[in-house]
Each structure stands twice: as C-alpha cells, then as structure tokens.
Coordinates of C-alpha atoms in Angstrom, one line a residue:
X1 CA -9.7 4.0 8.6
X2 CA -8.6 1.3 11.1
X3 CA -5.4 1.7 13.0
X4 CA -2.5 -0.8 12.8
X5 CA -3.4 -1.9 16.3
X6 CA -7.0 -2.6 15.3
X7 CA -5.8 -4.5 12.3
X8 CA -3.4 -6.7 14.3
X9 CA -6.0 -7.4 17.1
X10 CA -8.6 -8.4 14.5
X11 CA -6.1 -10.7 12.8
X12 CA -5.1 -12.4 16.0
X13 CA -8.7 -12.9 17.0
X14 CA -9.4 -14.4 13.5
X15 CA -6.4 -16.8 13.9
X16 CA -7.5 -18.0 17.3
X17 CA -8.3 -21.7 17.0
X18 CA -6.9 -21.8 13.4
X19 CA -3.2 -21.5 14.0
X20 CA -2.4 -25.1 12.9
X21 CA -4.0 -24.7 9.5
X22 CA -2.7 -21.1 9.1
X23 CA 0.9 -22.0 9.8
X24 CA 0.8 -25.0 7.3
X25 CA -0.9 -22.8 4.7
X26 CA 1.7 -20.0 5.1
X27 CA 4.7 -22.3 5.2
X28 CA 4.0 -23.9 1.8
X29 CA 4.5 -20.7 -0.3
X30 CA 7.2 -19.5 2.1
X31 CA 9.1 -22.7 1.6
X32 CA 8.7 -22.6 -2.2
X33 CA 10.1 -19.1 -2.2
X34 CA 13.0 -20.1 0.0
X35 CA 13.8 -23.1 -2.3
X36 CA 13.6 -20.8 -5.3
X37 CA 16.1 -18.4 -3.8
X38 CA 18.3 -21.3 -2.8
X39 CA 18.3 -22.7 -6.4
X40 CA 19.1 -19.2 -7.7
X41 CA 22.0 -18.9 -5.2
X42 CA 23.5 -22.3 -6.2
X43 CA 23.2 -21.5 -9.9
X44 CA 24.7 -18.0 -9.5
X45 CA 28.3 -19.2 -9.6
X46 CA 28.1 -21.2 -12.9
X47 CA 25.4 -19.0 -14.6
X48 CA 26.0 -15.5 -13.2
X49 CA 23.1 -13.1 -13.6
X50 CA 21.1 -15.6 -15.6
X51 CA 20.3 -17.2 -12.2
X52 CA 18.2 -14.1 -11.4
X53 CA 16.0 -14.8 -14.4
X54 CA 15.6 -18.4 -13.2
X55 CA 14.4 -17.1 -9.8
X56 CA 12.0 -14.7 -11.5
X57 CA 10.5 -17.5 -13.6
X58 CA 10.1 -19.7 -10.6
X59 CA 8.6 -16.9 -8.6
X60 CA 6.0 -16.1 -11.3
X61 CA 5.1 -19.6 -12.4
X62 CA 5.3 -21.4 -9.0
X63 CA 5.6 -19.2 -6.0
X64 CA 3.1 -16.5 -6.9
X65 CA 0.2 -18.9 -7.5
X66 CA 1.0 -20.5 -4.1
X67 CA 1.0 -17.2 -2.3
X68 CA -2.3 -16.3 -4.0
X69 CA -3.7 -19.7 -2.9
X70 CA -2.6 -19.0 0.7
X71 CA -4.3 -15.6 0.6
X72 CA -7.4 -17.3 -0.8
X73 CA -7.4 -19.7 2.1
X74 CA -6.9 -16.9 4.6
X75 CA -9.8 -14.9 3.1
X76 CA -12.1 -17.9 3.5
X77 CA -10.7 -18.4 7.1
X78 CA -11.5 -14.8 7.9
X79 CA -15.1 -15.5 6.8
X80 CA -15.4 -18.6 9.0
X81 CA -14.7 -21.3 6.4
X82 CA -12.4 -24.2 7.2
X83 CA -10.4 -25.5 4.3
X84 CA -7.8 -28.3 4.1
X85 CA -4.2 -27.3 3.7
X86 CA -4.3 -28.6 0.1
X87 CA -6.5 -25.7 -0.8
X88 CA -3.3 -23.6 -1.1
X89 CA -2.8 -25.4 -4.4
X90 CA -6.2 -24.3 -5.7
X91 CA -4.8 -22.3 -8.6
X92 CA -2.9 -25.3 -9.8
X93 CA -6.0 -27.5 -9.7
X94 CA -7.7 -25.9 -12.6
X95 CA -5.9 -24.7 -15.8
X96 CA -8.2 -21.7 -16.3
X97 CA -7.6 -20.5 -12.7
X98 CA -3.8 -21.2 -13.1
X99 CA -3.8 -19.1 -16.3
X100 CA -5.7 -16.3 -14.5
X101 CA -3.2 -16.4 -11.6
X102 CA -0.2 -16.5 -14.0
X103 CA -1.4 -13.5 -16.0
X104 CA -2.1 -11.6 -12.8
X105 CA 1.4 -12.4 -11.5
X106 CA 3.0 -11.3 -14.8
X107 CA 1.0 -8.0 -14.8
X108 CA 2.0 -7.2 -11.2
X109 CA 5.7 -8.2 -12.0
X110 CA 5.8 -5.8 -14.9
X111 CA 4.2 -3.0 -12.8
X112 CA 6.6 -3.6 -9.9
X113 CA 9.9 -4.1 -11.9
X114 CA 9.0 -1.5 -14.5
X115 CA 8.0 1.1 -12.0
X116 CA 11.2 0.7 -9.9
X117 CA 13.3 0.8 -13.1
X118 CA 11.7 4.1 -14.1
X119 CA 12.3 5.6 -10.7
X120 CA 15.9 4.6 -10.9
X121 CA 16.5 6.0 -14.4
X122 CA 17.7 9.5 -13.3
X123 CA 20.4 7.8 -11.1
X124 CA 21.3 5.4 -13.8
X125 CA 21.6 8.2 -16.4
X126 CA 23.8 10.4 -14.1
X127 CA 26.0 7.4 -13.2
X128 CA 26.4 6.5 -16.9
X129 CA 27.2 10.0 -18.2
X130 CA 29.7 10.7 -15.4
X131 CA 31.5 7.3 -15.8
X132 CA 34.9 6.9 -17.4
X133 CA 33.5 4.3 -19.7
X134 CA 31.2 6.8 -21.3
X135 CA 34.0 9.2 -22.2
X136 CA 36.1 6.3 -23.5
X137 CA 33.2 5.4 -25.7
X138 CA 32.9 8.8 -27.2
X139 CA 36.7 9.1 -27.4
X140 CA 37.4 12.1 -25.2
X141 CA 39.2 12.6 -21.9
X142 CA 37.1 12.4 -18.7
X143 CA 36.5 16.0 -17.6
X144 CA 37.7 16.8 -14.0
X145 CA 34.3 18.4 -13.1
X146 CA 32.7 14.9 -13.5
X147 CA 34.1 13.9 -10.1
X148 CA 31.9 16.6 -8.5
X149 CA 28.8 14.9 -9.9
X150 CA 29.4 11.4 -8.5
X151 CA 27.5 12.2 -5.3
X152 CA 24.5 13.2 -7.3
X153 CA 23.9 9.6 -8.5
X154 CA 24.0 8.5 -4.8
X155 CA 21.4 11.1 -3.8
X156 CA 19.2 10.2 -6.7
X157 CA 19.5 6.5 -5.8
X158 CA 18.4 7.2 -2.3
X159 CA 15.5 9.3 -3.5
X160 CA 14.5 6.5 -5.9
X161 CA 14.7 4.0 -3.0
X162 CA 12.3 6.1 -0.9
X163 CA 10.0 6.6 -3.9
X164 CA 10.1 2.9 -4.7
X165 CA 8.8 2.1 -1.2
X166 CA 5.9 4.5 -1.7
X167 CA 5.3 3.1 -5.1
X168 CA 5.2 -0.5 -3.8
X169 CA 2.6 0.5 -1.2
X170 CA 0.3 1.6 -4.0
X171 CA 0.3 -1.9 -5.3
X172 CA -0.9 -3.6 -2.2
X173 CA -4.6 -4.2 -3.0
X174 CA -4.8 -6.0 -6.4
X175 CA -3.9 -9.3 -4.8
X176 CA -6.7 -8.9 -2.4
X177 CA -9.1 -8.1 -5.2
X178 CA -7.8 -11.1 -7.1
X179 CA -8.6 -13.7 -4.4
X180 CA -11.9 -12.2 -3.4
X181 CA -13.4 -11.5 -6.8
X182 CA -13.4 -14.7 -8.8
X183 CA -15.6 -13.1 -11.4
X184 CA -13.0 -10.5 -12.4
X185 CA -10.3 -11.0 -15.0
X186 CA -6.7 -10.4 -14.0
X187 CA -6.6 -7.0 -15.7
X188 CA -9.7 -5.8 -13.9
X189 CA -8.3 -7.0 -10.6
X190 CA -5.2 -4.9 -11.1
X191 CA -7.1 -1.8 -12.3
X192 CA -9.7 -2.0 -9.5
X193 CA -7.1 -2.8 -6.8
X194 CA -5.0 0.3 -7.8
X195 CA -8.1 2.5 -7.9
X196 CA -9.2 1.4 -4.4
X197 CA -5.7 1.3 -2.9
X198 CA -4.9 4.9 -3.6
X199 CA -7.4 5.9 -0.9
X200 CA -5.8 3.8 1.8
X201 CA -2.1 3.4 0.9
X202 CA -1.0 5.6 3.8
X203 CA -2.8 3.5 6.3
X204 CA -1.4 0.3 4.7
X205 CA 2.1 1.8 5.0
X206 CA 1.7 2.4 8.7
X207 CA 0.6 -1.2 9.0
X208 CA 3.7 -2.5 7.2
X209 CA 6.1 -0.4 9.2
X210 CA 4.5 -1.6 12.4
X211 CA 5.7 -5.1 11.5
X212 CA 9.3 -4.1 11.0
X213 CA 10.3 -5.5 14.5
X214 CA 8.7 -8.8 13.7
X215 CA 10.4 -8.9 10.3
X216 CA 13.8 -8.4 11.9
X217 CA 13.1 -11.0 14.5
X218 CA 12.1 -13.5 11.8
X219 CA 15.7 -13.4 10.6
X220 CA 16.2 -16.0 13.4
X221 CA 13.9 -18.2 11.3
X222 CA 11.9 -19.9 14.1
X223 CA 9.6 -16.8 14.6
X224 CA 8.7 -17.0 10.9
X225 CA 6.3 -19.8 11.8
X226 CA 4.3 -17.1 13.8
X227 CA 5.2 -14.0 11.8
X228 CA 4.2 -15.1 8.3
X229 CA 0.6 -16.3 9.2
X230 CA 0.2 -13.2 11.4
X231 CA 1.2 -10.9 8.6
X232 CA -0.9 -12.7 6.0
X233 CA -4.0 -12.5 8.1
X234 CA -3.3 -8.9 9.0
X235 CA -2.9 -8.1 5.3
X236 CA -6.4 -9.5 4.6
X237 CA -7.8 -7.6 7.5
X238 CA -6.1 -4.3 6.4
X239 CA -7.4 -4.8 2.9
X240 CA -10.9 -5.4 4.1
X241 CA -10.7 -2.2 6.2
X242 CA -9.3 -0.4 3.2
X243 CA -12.2 -1.5 0.9
X244 CA -14.7 -0.5 3.6
X245 CA -13.1 2.9 3.9
X246 CA -13.1 3.3 0.2
X247 CA -16.8 2.4 0.0
X248 CA -17.6 4.9 2.7
X249 CA -15.7 7.7 1.1
X250 CA -17.4 7.3 -2.3
X251 CA -20.8 5.9 -1.3
X252 CA -22.6 9.1 -2.2
X253 CA -20.8 9.4 -5.5
X254 CA -22.6 8.3 -8.7
X255 CA -19.4 8.3 -10.8
X256 CA -17.3 5.8 -8.9
X257 CA -18.7 2.4 -8.1
X258 CA -18.3 0.7 -4.7
X259 CA -16.4 -2.5 -4.4
X260 CA -18.1 -5.7 -3.4
X261 CA -16.2 -8.8 -2.2
X262 CA -17.4 -12.3 -2.4
X263 CA -18.0 -14.4 0.7

C-alpha cells in the first residue's frame, strides 16, 4: 500500500499544469455547500431544527451531484484528459445520470446517518434512562444513584465519536467507484466500494489525518483554494492505490473478483 507521502506527491505531480481548472472545479461544489450551510443558518432562527432538514435536502439534491461531478473531472484529469469547468455539472446534464447520482447520494446518506445513529444509541439510552424527565414520565421520584451514571453517557458518547470516525473511513471508496464505473448502478457502486475499501481503510485513515494541518489552516479561508483541490486529487490517488492494493491481495483468489476502473 502507498504511503501518505506517496499519495500527496503523486497528487501534486498530477495537478502540475492543471491548477487553474482544478481550483475552479473544486470551488463550484465547495461554494454550493457553503451557500447551503448559510441558508440553513439564516433559516435556523425562524424554523429551528427544520433548517437542518433543508440543508440535508440541498446537500443530497444539489451539493452531492456537484461533488461527484468534481470527482469525475479529477479522475479524468488524473488520466490525462482536459475537460472544461462546466463538466462539473455533468450529472445535471442528463436526467438518467442525475437520478443515478441522487440515488447514490441517498444510499450513502442513509448509511452515514444511520450508522452514526446506531453507534450513539447506547449513549442516548443511558442519557434517557438517567434523566429526570424519564422518571417524571413513569411517575416516580428520581433515584439518587442515577447521578452516579451521568458520566457513563459521556464516556459512551466519546466511544461513539471514535467509532464513528472509524465507520466513516469505511465509507470512503464508493464515491470513487461511482465516478469511475459508469456501467454500475448506484447499489453496486456502494456494495463494491465497501467491499474493496475494507482492505485499505487503515491506509486511507492515515492519509486523512495527514491533512489535519491543512484543514485547520483552511479555516482562514484563503488556503481553501489550494487545500480543496489538493485533497480531492489526493483522494483520487489514494483510492486508485487502494484498488490496486485490493487487486494485488486477491488476484490469486477465484472467489473474489478484481475491480476494474474505466479510463
């Protein structure tokens, strides 16, 4: 498996001479996501938690197809193709492709949100059964020993947070499969991506953590213009190495097929 350094060096070499297009392609979905968050923040005061639903809808129906379009462009760029910036909107140009991108986004959203919710269930349960509201509901006084269990919910929340990070890392490859295999349906992209990703999720985790400094630096906003394209291309390179590693591991197996990507 390739190291984080090798992934980053390969990504920078690929971006050389393509920075103008790469920045423009990355800023389109990034700006859409920022606007989506801004709309949700503005509507938070009058609509409360309903504004979160609005942001989720915008993310799935608008932002996600744009991010997938950017990844599609970056994949083609990594293979020597030069596309116009408008290619980022490729999944909006055809209803069939938009439907495919939409269904894929919905499946990934369910996997992400559902998985994180399940991981947090123990903490939620402990917090509920040790709350005063629960004992008021059943009509009995809150036992004194309940106070001693308050810290357990905090511990379980921390464990769930760590587990959620590990879980999210397992979901890294389906998007790559989606943009590189136009012949596969959204369900097959998710299934194949999860199957391949389990062999290289640890390497991908080290790649993500190696970008933490850049992510914090991007809070100043201006470095985002460099960081987002850099991370997107690194993601494509990391996935490509991950697929190559997967094929190498199971190339002698007759039970598990190798994964082919389209050029």
